[in-house]
Short mmCIF file of C-alpha atoms and ligand atoms in Angstrom, two decimals:
data_model
loop_
_atom_site.label_atom_id
_atom_site.label_comp_id
_atom_site.label_asym_id
_atom_site.label_seq_id
_atom_site.Cartn_x
_atom_site.Cartn_y
_atom_site.Cartn_z
CA MET N 1 36.50 -211.77 -21.27
CA SER N 2 36.94 -209.41 -24.24
CA GLU N 3 33.13 -209.29 -24.63
CA CYS N 4 32.71 -207.85 -21.13
CA ILE N 5 32.17 -204.09 -21.32
CA PHE N 6 33.57 -203.49 -17.84
CA CYS N 7 36.69 -205.54 -18.61
CA ASN N 8 37.05 -203.32 -21.68
CA ILE N 9 36.87 -200.25 -19.42
CA VAL N 10 39.48 -201.78 -17.08
CA ARG N 11 41.79 -202.23 -20.07
CA LYS N 12 41.01 -198.65 -21.26
CA GLU N 13 39.73 -200.02 -24.55
CA ILE N 14 36.58 -197.96 -24.20
CA PRO N 15 36.38 -194.60 -22.43
CA ALA N 16 34.85 -193.97 -19.04
CA LYS N 17 34.87 -191.10 -16.57
CA ILE N 18 37.24 -192.77 -14.13
CA CYS N 19 37.26 -191.27 -10.63
CA TYR N 20 39.40 -193.81 -8.76
CA GLU N 21 41.84 -196.57 -9.68
CA ASP N 22 44.28 -198.80 -7.88
CA GLU N 23 45.71 -202.25 -8.49
CA ARG N 24 42.51 -204.02 -7.43
CA VAL N 25 39.54 -201.83 -8.28
CA LEU N 26 38.31 -199.17 -10.69
CA ALA N 27 35.54 -196.62 -10.16
CA PHE N 28 33.83 -194.54 -12.83
CA HIS N 29 30.69 -192.49 -13.31
CA ASP N 30 27.64 -194.39 -14.52
CA ILE N 31 26.84 -193.54 -18.13
CA ASN N 32 23.14 -193.23 -17.28
CA PRO N 33 23.04 -191.72 -13.78
CA VAL N 34 19.89 -192.04 -11.72
CA ALA N 35 21.01 -189.42 -9.18
CA PRO N 36 23.50 -186.53 -8.98
CA THR N 37 26.07 -189.00 -7.63
CA HIS N 38 26.08 -192.35 -9.41
CA ILE N 39 29.43 -194.12 -9.42
CA LEU N 40 30.23 -197.74 -10.19
CA VAL N 41 32.98 -199.51 -8.24
CA ILE N 42 34.24 -202.70 -9.86
CA PRO N 43 36.98 -205.26 -9.26
CA LYS N 44 39.60 -205.26 -12.01
CA GLU N 45 39.37 -209.04 -11.99
CA HIS N 46 36.36 -210.35 -13.92
CA ILE N 47 33.89 -211.64 -11.32
CA ALA N 48 30.42 -212.04 -12.81
CA SER N 49 28.31 -211.54 -9.69
CA MET N 50 28.28 -212.04 -5.94
CA ASN N 51 27.41 -215.66 -6.69
CA ASP N 52 31.05 -215.98 -7.70
CA ILE N 53 32.58 -214.87 -4.39
CA THR N 54 35.13 -217.41 -3.19
CA PRO N 55 37.60 -217.54 -0.31
CA GLU N 56 40.26 -216.54 -2.86
CA ASN N 57 38.58 -213.36 -4.15
CA VAL N 58 36.42 -212.24 -1.20
CA GLU N 59 38.92 -209.63 -0.01
CA VAL N 60 38.29 -207.38 -2.99
CA PHE N 61 34.67 -206.90 -1.93
CA GLY N 62 35.76 -205.36 1.36
CA HIS N 63 38.08 -203.08 -0.58
CA MET N 64 35.22 -202.08 -2.91
CA ALA N 65 33.16 -201.12 0.17
CA PHE N 66 36.01 -198.96 1.48
CA VAL N 67 36.48 -197.28 -1.92
CA ALA N 68 32.72 -196.63 -2.06
CA GLN N 69 32.95 -194.98 1.37
CA GLN N 70 35.88 -192.80 0.28
CA LEU N 71 34.15 -191.77 -2.95
CA SER N 72 30.96 -190.90 -1.06
CA LYS N 73 33.05 -188.47 1.00
CA GLU N 74 34.65 -187.00 -2.11
CA ALA N 75 31.23 -186.60 -3.71
CA GLY N 76 29.91 -184.86 -0.58
CA VAL N 77 27.17 -187.39 0.12
CA ALA N 78 28.70 -189.30 3.04
CA GLU N 79 26.69 -187.33 5.59
CA SER N 80 23.57 -186.59 3.54
CA GLY N 81 23.29 -190.28 2.73
CA TYR N 82 23.86 -192.65 -0.12
CA ARG N 83 23.03 -196.15 -1.20
CA VAL N 84 25.37 -198.95 -2.28
CA VAL N 85 23.60 -201.44 -4.52
CA VAL N 86 24.86 -204.66 -6.07
CA ASN N 87 22.47 -206.32 -8.49
CA ASN N 88 22.84 -210.07 -8.89
CA GLY N 89 20.97 -212.08 -11.47
CA PRO N 90 17.78 -211.67 -13.51
CA ASP N 91 15.31 -210.68 -10.80
CA SER N 92 17.62 -207.87 -9.64
CA GLY N 93 17.88 -206.38 -13.13
CA GLN N 94 21.62 -207.04 -13.44
CA VAL N 95 22.55 -206.10 -16.98
CA VAL N 96 26.35 -206.08 -16.89
CA HIS N 97 27.72 -209.42 -15.74
CA HIS N 98 30.87 -208.06 -14.14
CA VAL N 99 30.06 -207.40 -10.51
CA HIS N 100 29.74 -203.70 -9.65
CA ALA N 101 28.66 -201.63 -6.68
CA HIS N 102 26.43 -198.68 -7.56
CA VAL N 103 27.12 -195.73 -5.24
CA ILE N 104 24.05 -193.52 -5.51
CA GLY N 105 23.32 -190.27 -3.69
CA GLY N 106 22.84 -186.53 -3.90
CA ARG N 107 19.06 -186.61 -3.62
CA VAL N 108 16.44 -188.25 -1.44
CA LEU N 109 16.17 -191.81 -2.71
CA SER N 110 12.88 -193.61 -3.02
CA SER N 111 12.12 -196.85 -1.24
CA LEU N 112 14.26 -199.82 -2.13
CA CYS N 113 12.01 -201.97 -4.28
P1 AMP R 1 23.20 -203.29 -13.53
O1 AMP R 1 21.75 -203.23 -13.90
O2 AMP R 1 23.40 -203.35 -12.04
O3 AMP R 1 23.94 -204.38 -14.27
O4 AMP R 1 23.79 -201.88 -13.94
C1 AMP R 1 24.65 -201.68 -15.02
C2 AMP R 1 25.00 -200.21 -15.02
O5 AMP R 1 26.09 -199.99 -15.88
C3 AMP R 1 23.85 -199.30 -15.50
O6 AMP R 1 23.54 -198.35 -14.49
C4 AMP R 1 24.44 -198.65 -16.76
O7 AMP R 1 24.01 -197.32 -16.93
C5 AMP R 1 25.92 -198.76 -16.50
N1 AMP R 1 26.76 -198.78 -17.70
C6 AMP R 1 26.63 -199.59 -18.78
N2 AMP R 1 27.59 -199.33 -19.67
C7 AMP R 1 28.36 -198.35 -19.14
C8 AMP R 1 29.53 -197.64 -19.58
N3 AMP R 1 30.09 -197.91 -20.78
N4 AMP R 1 30.04 -196.70 -18.79
C9 AMP R 1 29.47 -196.41 -17.60
N5 AMP R 1 28.39 -197.04 -17.12
C10 AMP R 1 27.83 -198.00 -17.88
ZN1 ZN R 2 34.44 -208.31 -16.98
#
């Protein structure tokens, strides 16, 4: 998956402002933030979208949720509120086809759609 920009970030082939890393996931600041806090949490394994969840890889999604929770605390938005968004497929506006959870907060967010 050398053509996948997020796989390139996982392999440190292109730079990113990484704020968390372990053996399963990576988190970094979105290059085009829509709010004061805008972090992306991704699995290190290439999984294109939530359509590709299987019994074998489902556990990483729970871990991504926990990392998002921890990063929301670090960012100081856990109590003020934040949104976790996963876009899947054309109608959602998914642009990068390596699944990622947007963690967005730090301002009052507008309605969902
Ligand atoms: P989505 O529409 O859910 O696929 O969102 C993709 C997100 O990735 C957008 O918010 C982009 O700003 C972000 N993005 C794309 N390239 C990079 C990059 N090199 N570093 C950080 N964020 C990126
Ligand atoms: Zn990838």
